[in-house]
Structures are given as C-alpha cells and as structure tokens.
Amino acid sequence: MSVTRKKPVKASAESTSAKVRAAGLRPTRQRIALAGLLFRDEDRHVTAEALHEEAAKAGVRVSLATIYNTLHQFTQAGLLNEVVVDSGRAYFDTNIGDHQHFYVEENGALIDIPGETIGISNVPTPPKGMAVDRVDVVVRIKRA
Amino acid sequence: MSVTRKKPVKASAESTSAKVRAAGLRPTRQRIALAGLLFRDEDRHVTAEALHEEAAKAGVRVSLATIYNTLHQFTQAGLLNEVVVDSGRAYFDTNIGDHQHFYVEENGALIDIPGETIGISNVPTPPKGMAVDRVDVVVRIKRA
DNA sequence: AATCTCTTTTGAATTGTTCTAAAGTGTTGA
DNA sequence: TCAACACTTTAGAACAATTCAAAAGAGATT
Ligand SMILES: [Mn+2]
Ligand SMILES: [Mn+2]
Ligand SMILES: [Zn+2]
Ligand SMILES: [Zn+2]
C-alpha cells in the first residue's frame, strides 16, 4: 500500500486560531487571516508580495511588514519552510514535510516533488564541528 | 588510478587576456584584472561585493557596476556558474564542473563537494513541455 | 476596566542589484 | 598612425526585496 500524506482538507476559523495559538503566537486578526489563506487548501508556495496581494483581494487589510513578520514567525514555529531557489526573493512553503522541488525559472513557479521520489546517497560528512542541517534539491526546469 | 581534475596552477597575464578574448569579450583592463583574481588559484566562490573589495585591495579600480557586468558576462560565457544558496545575494563559482555544495549558513561560506560524491537517483520527469536544466544540491550545515 | 505585553502599522532605512547616459577605451582599416 | 566606430566603464540614480523604528492598537490577565 502507498503511504499517502494527510492533507488538511478544510480548516475552520476555530482550528486556524487554535493552530496559531498552538504555535505559541497570539491569534490576532492578521495572523488568523493569513493562516486561513495559507492552510485552507492544498500545500502551497508563496512570496511575501504574493501573499500580500492575495490578502488584499480577500479583503483583509494587512501591512507588508506584518506579512514578513508573520511568514518568519510561522517559519520559526515550524508551520512553514523557506525554500531558496532564487537569489532575489524568498519563497515560503506550507509543505513542511521532507520533499524537493521543480523550479520553473521562466515564471518562478515551484512544484513539489514528493520526499520518497528522489534518491540522495553518499552525502559527505561535514567539516569538523559541523552537522548537516538539511539537504535541499532543486530541479531547475525550462521549456523543452 | 583516480581522475584528478586539472587545476589552473598559475595563469599569466597573457593567458588571462587570451581567456577573456576566447570568451568573446574584449580584454579590457577591468576584465583582465578580475579574471586574474578569479582564476589565478584554486576554484572559488565570490559575491559581487566580496570581489569588489578584493579588487580594491589589489589596487585595481573597478566600479561595482562593472563587477556585476563582468560576473554576468563571464557566467554567460561559461567561465562562471551562479550558485543559489541564499535568497539575499548571488554567489558566483569558478568551478564550472558538475558538483555540489556545503553551505555554512552561519557565515555564508561555500565548500565544494566533488561531482562524483553524492548520488542522485530517480529525478522525476518534468511536466509536459519542460526539460531539466540542472539539478542543484545544497547541503546546509551548521555548528554541531 | 486597568494594566501589561505583544502586535501592527507607516514610512524611513538598508541591502543587493540594475539602469542610464555620458565619458573612456579597444579595435579596425585607411 | 590615427580616425572612426563599437563596445565598456563609470557615477549616481533607480529599483526591488526586506528590515527597522517608533508610535498606536489590540490580546491577555487581573
Ligand atoms: Mn543575475
Ligand atoms: Mn535585495
Ligand atoms: Zn514544496
Ligand atoms: Zn562550487
């Protein structure tokens, strides 16, 4: 049988608030609204600017500074992961499980590659006194 | 016997100029000086700002705009590779062979991992109409 | 409700990079 | 050898992404 990861099908405002609180953060209007946008459906990848626009469209007034604060707090709380694929802007990922990405250089889109898919072997031992924090694999793709 | 990659042991001003010319670029004072710094010894990883400071220390007057122009031109000419490990600044690598990196988050240092070391298998097929451009692996390390 | 602490906001500040347009330099071929 | 042209460099402005500061606002606790 295949190991299927449970997706949060539909998070209520209640559980959203609880999720924020469980992360050790006060469930403020802004944090609840952003968590609602981020975690209501499928896993997703957002930039600060994109989330800001999305919030605006959803009628939620949140400053850009708060978007940045929130993304970083959620990341620190383990609710989000940061994905580094571009030396110009930061992406945040609601999929916090072990997985990799396709990165479409042309339009900046990220596509998840399930964690069991790619095999990575023989990662060398880090220099003395250092330990592996994380191994990131980015498959850059472009129009064939 | 082991396959040892040839390192450019010591590039003369002559050959540096030739290298720039061979890349289809006019061997200007700035480009020759920067190529000299970049390719004289071992493979290295630089940021624009770091190369700018290094040039200044070496007594070469080059504007930051020229550093950026040159790094991009060298990259486009295949003399350098860009390495994406930080969403805040761009790194350029004089090692253009297939290889991966350790990235020391603490101080921004990059350490090469030879191309034959890490094994990557089962890279999935990209979406229709797309092709793999490159697979990047970054091993993020921190103090143990 | 009073109070305390944590948050949000606005706008300025910073950082990294790109752009502009004017001045300078490499190349070519009389 | 040098004029003429194309390509380069430069300073500084402009931009984009992100962070910071200080003051106003809002959750939590009593
Ligand atoms: Mn670039
Ligand atoms: Mn930036
Ligand atoms: Zn992802
Ligand atoms: Zn390298």
JSON list of N, CA and C (backbone and C1' of nucleotides) in Angstrom, two decimals, chain B residues 21 26-29 64-65 68 72 88-90, chain C residues 15-21 24-28:
[
{"chain": "B", "resi": 21, "resn": "ARG", "atom": "N", "xyz": [39.43, 36.92, -24.16]},
{"chain": "B", "resi": 21, "resn": "ARG", "atom": "CA", "xyz": [39.18, 37.06, -25.59]},
{"chain": "B", "resi": 21, "resn": "ARG", "atom": "C", "xyz": [38.48, 35.81, -26.14]},
{"chain": "B", "resi": 26, "resn": "ARG", "atom": "N", "xyz": [36.03, 41.63, -25.07]},
{"chain": "B", "resi": 26, "resn": "ARG", "atom": "CA", "xyz": [37.24, 42.45, -25.23]},
{"chain": "B", "resi": 26, "resn": "ARG", "atom": "C", "xyz": [38.06, 42.39, -23.95]},
{"chain": "B", "resi": 27, "resn": "PRO", "atom": "N", "xyz": [39.32, 42.13, -24.08]},
{"chain": "B", "resi": 27, "resn": "PRO", "atom": "CA", "xyz": [40.17, 42.09, -22.89]},
{"chain": "B", "resi": 27, "resn": "PRO", "atom": "C", "xyz": [40.48, 43.49, -22.39]},
{"chain": "B", "resi": 28, "resn": "THR", "atom": "N", "xyz": [39.55, 44.04, -21.65]},
{"chain": "B", "resi": 28, "resn": "THR", "atom": "CA", "xyz": [39.76, 45.38, -21.08]},
{"chain": "B", "resi": 28, "resn": "THR", "atom": "C", "xyz": [40.58, 45.26, -19.81]},
{"chain": "B", "resi": 29, "resn": "ARG", "atom": "N", "xyz": [41.07, 46.38, -19.34]},
{"chain": "B", "resi": 29, "resn": "ARG", "atom": "CA", "xyz": [41.87, 46.38, -18.12]},
{"chain": "B", "resi": 29, "resn": "ARG", "atom": "C", "xyz": [41.09, 45.73, -16.97]},
{"chain": "B", "resi": 64, "resn": "LEU", "atom": "N", "xyz": [31.46, 49.02, -9.01]},
{"chain": "B", "resi": 64, "resn": "LEU", "atom": "CA", "xyz": [30.62, 47.88, -8.65]},
{"chain": "B", "resi": 64, "resn": "LEU", "atom": "C", "xyz": [29.76, 47.47, -9.84]},
{"chain": "B", "resi": 65, "resn": "ALA", "atom": "N", "xyz": [29.32, 48.43, -10.63]},
{"chain": "B", "resi": 65, "resn": "ALA", "atom": "CA", "xyz": [28.51, 48.09, -11.82]},
{"chain": "B", "resi": 65, "resn": "ALA", "atom": "C", "xyz": [29.31, 47.21, -12.76]},
{"chain": "B", "resi": 68, "resn": "TYR", "atom": "N", "xyz": [29.42, 43.64, -11.47]},
{"chain": "B", "resi": 68, "resn": "TYR", "atom": "CA", "xyz": [28.19, 42.92, -11.82]},
{"chain": "B", "resi": 68, "resn": "TYR", "atom": "C", "xyz": [28.17, 42.58, -13.30]},
{"chain": "B", "resi": 72, "resn": "HIS", "atom": "N", "xyz": [28.29, 38.65, -14.70]},
{"chain": "B", "resi": 72, "resn": "HIS", "atom": "CA", "xyz": [27.22, 38.11, -15.56]},
{"chain": "B", "resi": 72, "resn": "HIS", "atom": "C", "xyz": [27.74, 37.71, -16.93]},
{"chain": "B", "resi": 88, "resn": "GLY", "atom": "N", "xyz": [19.15, 36.25, -0.56]},
{"chain": "B", "resi": 88, "resn": "GLY", "atom": "CA", "xyz": [19.51, 37.65, -0.44]},
{"chain": "B", "resi": 88, "resn": "GLY", "atom": "C", "xyz": [20.67, 38.12, -1.29]},
{"chain": "B", "resi": 89, "resn": "ARG", "atom": "N", "xyz": [21.52, 37.20, -1.71]},
{"chain": "B", "resi": 89, "resn": "ARG", "atom": "CA", "xyz": [22.65, 37.62, -2.54]},
{"chain": "B", "resi": 89, "resn": "ARG", "atom": "C", "xyz": [23.10, 36.50, -3.46]},
{"chain": "B", "resi": 90, "resn": "ALA", "atom": "N", "xyz": [23.77, 36.91, -4.55]},
{"chain": "B", "resi": 90, "resn": "ALA", "atom": "CA", "xyz": [24.18, 35.95, -5.57]},
{"chain": "B", "resi": 90, "resn": "ALA", "atom": "C", "xyz": [25.64, 35.55, -5.38]},
{"chain": "C", "resi": 15, "resn": "DT", "atom": "P", "xyz": [22.94, 48.11, 5.28]},
{"chain": "C", "resi": 15, "resn": "DT", "atom": "O5'", "xyz": [22.50, 47.07, 4.17]},
{"chain": "C", "resi": 15, "resn": "DT", "atom": "C5'", "xyz": [21.55, 46.06, 4.49]},
{"chain": "C", "resi": 15, "resn": "DT", "atom": "C4'", "xyz": [21.35, 45.19, 3.28]},
{"chain": "C", "resi": 15, "resn": "DT", "atom": "C3'", "xyz": [22.60, 45.04, 2.40]},
{"chain": "C", "resi": 15, "resn": "DT", "atom": "O3'", "xyz": [22.72, 43.67, 2.08]},
{"chain": "C", "resi": 15, "resn": "DT", "atom": "C1'", "xyz": [20.80, 45.87, 1.10]},
{"chain": "C", "resi": 16, "resn": "DG", "atom": "P", "xyz": [24.05, 43.19, 1.26]},
{"chain": "C", "resi": 16, "resn": "DG", "atom": "O5'", "xyz": [23.47, 42.91, -0.20]},
{"chain": "C", "resi": 16, "resn": "DG", "atom": "C5'", "xyz": [22.42, 41.98, -0.36]},
{"chain": "C", "resi": 16, "resn": "DG", "atom": "C4'", "xyz": [21.91, 42.07, -1.77]},
{"chain": "C", "resi": 16, "resn": "DG", "atom": "C3'", "xyz": [22.99, 41.97, -2.85]},
{"chain": "C", "resi": 16, "resn": "DG", "atom": "O3'", "xyz": [22.58, 41.02, -3.82]},
{"chain": "C", "resi": 16, "resn": "DG", "atom": "C1'", "xyz": [21.66, 43.92, -3.18]},
{"chain": "C", "resi": 17, "resn": "DT", "atom": "P", "xyz": [23.52, 40.68, -5.06]},
{"chain": "C", "resi": 17, "resn": "DT", "atom": "O5'", "xyz": [22.88, 41.58, -6.20]},
{"chain": "C", "resi": 17, "resn": "DT", "atom": "C5'", "xyz": [21.47, 41.47, -6.42]},
{"chain": "C", "resi": 17, "resn": "DT", "atom": "C4'", "xyz": [21.01, 42.48, -7.44]},
{"chain": "C", "resi": 17, "resn": "DT", "atom": "C3'", "xyz": [21.82, 42.54, -8.74]},
{"chain": "C", "resi": 17, "resn": "DT", "atom": "O3'", "xyz": [20.96, 42.16, -9.79]},
{"chain": "C", "resi": 17, "resn": "DT", "atom": "C1'", "xyz": [21.28, 44.71, -7.94]},
{"chain": "C", "resi": 18, "resn": "DT", "atom": "P", "xyz": [21.42, 42.16, -11.29]},
{"chain": "C", "resi": 18, "resn": "DT", "atom": "O5'", "xyz": [20.77, 43.54, -11.80]},
{"chain": "C", "resi": 18, "resn": "DT", "atom": "C5'", "xyz": [19.38, 43.73, -11.63]},
{"chain": "C", "resi": 18, "resn": "DT", "atom": "C4'", "xyz": [18.98, 45.06, -12.23]},
{"chain": "C", "resi": 18, "resn": "DT", "atom": "C3'", "xyz": [19.47, 45.29, -13.66]},
{"chain": "C", "resi": 18, "resn": "DT", "atom": "O3'", "xyz": [18.35, 45.82, -14.37]},
{"chain": "C", "resi": 18, "resn": "DT", "atom": "C1'", "xyz": [20.14, 47.09, -12.31]},
{"chain": "C", "resi": 19, "resn": "DC", "atom": "P", "xyz": [18.45, 46.12, -15.93]},
{"chain": "C", "resi": 19, "resn": "DC", "atom": "O5'", "xyz": [18.48, 47.71, -15.97]},
{"chain": "C", "resi": 19, "resn": "DC", "atom": "C5'", "xyz": [17.49, 48.42, -15.24]},
{"chain": "C", "resi": 19, "resn": "DC", "atom": "C4'", "xyz": [17.73, 49.92, -15.37]},
{"chain": "C", "resi": 19, "resn": "DC", "atom": "C3'", "xyz": [18.10, 50.38, -16.78]},
{"chain": "C", "resi": 19, "resn": "DC", "atom": "O3'", "xyz": [17.32, 51.52, -17.06]},
{"chain": "C", "resi": 19, "resn": "DC", "atom": "C1'", "xyz": [19.74, 51.10, -15.22]},
{"chain": "C", "resi": 20, "resn": "DT", "atom": "P", "xyz": [17.26, 52.09, -18.57]},
{"chain": "C", "resi": 20, "resn": "DT", "atom": "O5'", "xyz": [18.06, 53.47, -18.47]},
{"chain": "C", "resi": 20, "resn": "DT", "atom": "C5'", "xyz": [17.89, 54.27, -17.32]},
{"chain": "C", "resi": 20, "resn": "DT", "atom": "C4'", "xyz": [18.77, 55.50, -17.43]},
{"chain": "C", "resi": 20, "resn": "DT", "atom": "C3'", "xyz": [19.15, 55.86, -18.87]},
{"chain": "C", "resi": 20, "resn": "DT", "atom": "O3'", "xyz": [19.11, 57.27, -19.00]},
{"chain": "C", "resi": 20, "resn": "DT", "atom": "C1'", "xyz": [21.11, 55.49, -17.57]},
{"chain": "C", "resi": 21, "resn": "DA", "atom": "P", "xyz": [18.92, 57.91, -20.47]},
{"chain": "C", "resi": 21, "resn": "DA", "atom": "O5'", "xyz": [20.00, 59.07, -20.48]},
{"chain": "C", "resi": 21, "resn": "DA", "atom": "C5'", "xyz": [20.61, 59.53, -19.26]},
{"chain": "C", "resi": 21, "resn": "DA", "atom": "C4'", "xyz": [22.07, 59.86, -19.51]},
{"chain": "C", "resi": 21, "resn": "DA", "atom": "C3'", "xyz": [22.43, 60.02, -20.98]},
{"chain": "C", "resi": 21, "resn": "DA", "atom": "O3'", "xyz": [23.61, 60.81, -21.06]},
{"chain": "C", "resi": 21, "resn": "DA", "atom": "C1'", "xyz": [23.67, 58.32, -20.16]},
{"chain": "C", "resi": 24, "resn": "DG", "atom": "P", "xyz": [36.56, 61.21, -20.08]},
{"chain": "C", "resi": 24, "resn": "DG", "atom": "O5'", "xyz": [36.78, 59.65, -20.40]},
{"chain": "C", "resi": 24, "resn": "DG", "atom": "C5'", "xyz": [36.66, 58.71, -19.33]},
{"chain": "C", "resi": 24, "resn": "DG", "atom": "C4'", "xyz": [36.99, 57.33, -19.85]},
{"chain": "C", "resi": 24, "resn": "DG", "atom": "C3'", "xyz": [38.31, 57.24, -20.63]},
{"chain": "C", "resi": 24, "resn": "DG", "atom": "O3'", "xyz": [38.99, 56.09, -20.15]},
{"chain": "C", "resi": 24, "resn": "DG", "atom": "C1'", "xyz": [36.55, 56.36, -21.93]},
{"chain": "C", "resi": 25, "resn": "DT", "atom": "P", "xyz": [40.48, 55.76, -20.66]},
{"chain": "C", "resi": 25, "resn": "DT", "atom": "O5'", "xyz": [40.22, 54.50, -21.60]},
{"chain": "C", "resi": 25, "resn": "DT", "atom": "C5'", "xyz": [39.53, 53.37, -21.04]},
{"chain": "C", "resi": 25, "resn": "DT", "atom": "C4'", "xyz": [39.40, 52.31, -22.11]},
{"chain": "C", "resi": 25, "resn": "DT", "atom": "C3'", "xyz": [40.67, 52.04, -22.90]},
{"chain": "C", "resi": 25, "resn": "DT", "atom": "O3'", "xyz": [40.67, 50.67, -23.15]},
{"chain": "C", "resi": 25, "resn": "DT", "atom": "C1'", "xyz": [38.97, 52.55, -24.37]},
{"chain": "C", "resi": 26, "resn": "DG", "atom": "P", "xyz": [42.01, 49.88, -23.39]},
{"chain": "C", "resi": 26, "resn": "DG", "atom": "O5'", "xyz": [41.53, 48.93, -24.59]},
{"chain": "C", "resi": 26, "resn": "DG", "atom": "C5'", "xyz": [40.57, 47.93, -24.29]},
{"chain": "C", "resi": 26, "resn": "DG", "atom": "C4'", "xyz": [40.01, 47.38, -25.58]},
{"chain": "C", "resi": 26, "resn": "DG", "atom": "C3'", "xyz": [41.04, 46.82, -26.54]},
{"chain": "C", "resi": 26, "resn": "DG", "atom": "O3'", "xyz": [40.52, 45.61, -27.08]},
{"chain": "C", "resi": 26, "resn": "DG", "atom": "C1'", "xyz": [39.80, 48.56, -27.60]},
{"chain": "C", "resi": 27, "resn": "DT", "atom": "P", "xyz": [41.30, 44.81, -28.21]},
{"chain": "C", "resi": 27, "resn": "DT", "atom": "O5'", "xyz": [40.70, 45.46, -29.53]},
{"chain": "C", "resi": 27, "resn": "DT", "atom": "C5'", "xyz": [39.30, 45.32, -29.77]},
{"chain": "C", "resi": 27, "resn": "DT", "atom": "C4'", "xyz": [39.01, 45.71, -31.21]},
{"chain": "C", "resi": 27, "resn": "DT", "atom": "C3'", "xyz": [39.98, 45.15, -32.24]},
{"chain": "C", "resi": 27, "resn": "DT", "atom": "O3'", "xyz": [39.19, 44.58, -33.26]},
{"chain": "C", "resi": 27, "resn": "DT", "atom": "C1'", "xyz": [39.77, 47.50, -32.49]},
{"chain": "C", "resi": 28, "resn": "DT", "atom": "P", "xyz": [39.91, 43.71, -34.46]},
{"chain": "C", "resi": 28, "resn": "DT", "atom": "O5'", "xyz": [39.51, 44.58, -35.72]},
{"chain": "C", "resi": 28, "resn": "DT", "atom": "C5'", "xyz": [38.72, 45.74, -35.50]},
{"chain": "C", "resi": 28, "resn": "DT", "atom": "C4'", "xyz": [38.49, 46.48, -36.80]},
{"chain": "C", "resi": 28, "resn": "DT", "atom": "C3'", "xyz": [39.32, 46.01, -37.99]},
{"chain": "C", "resi": 28, "resn": "DT", "atom": "O3'", "xyz": [38.56, 46.22, -39.17]},
{"chain": "C", "resi": 28, "resn": "DT", "atom": "C1'", "xyz": [39.97, 48.20, -37.38]}
]
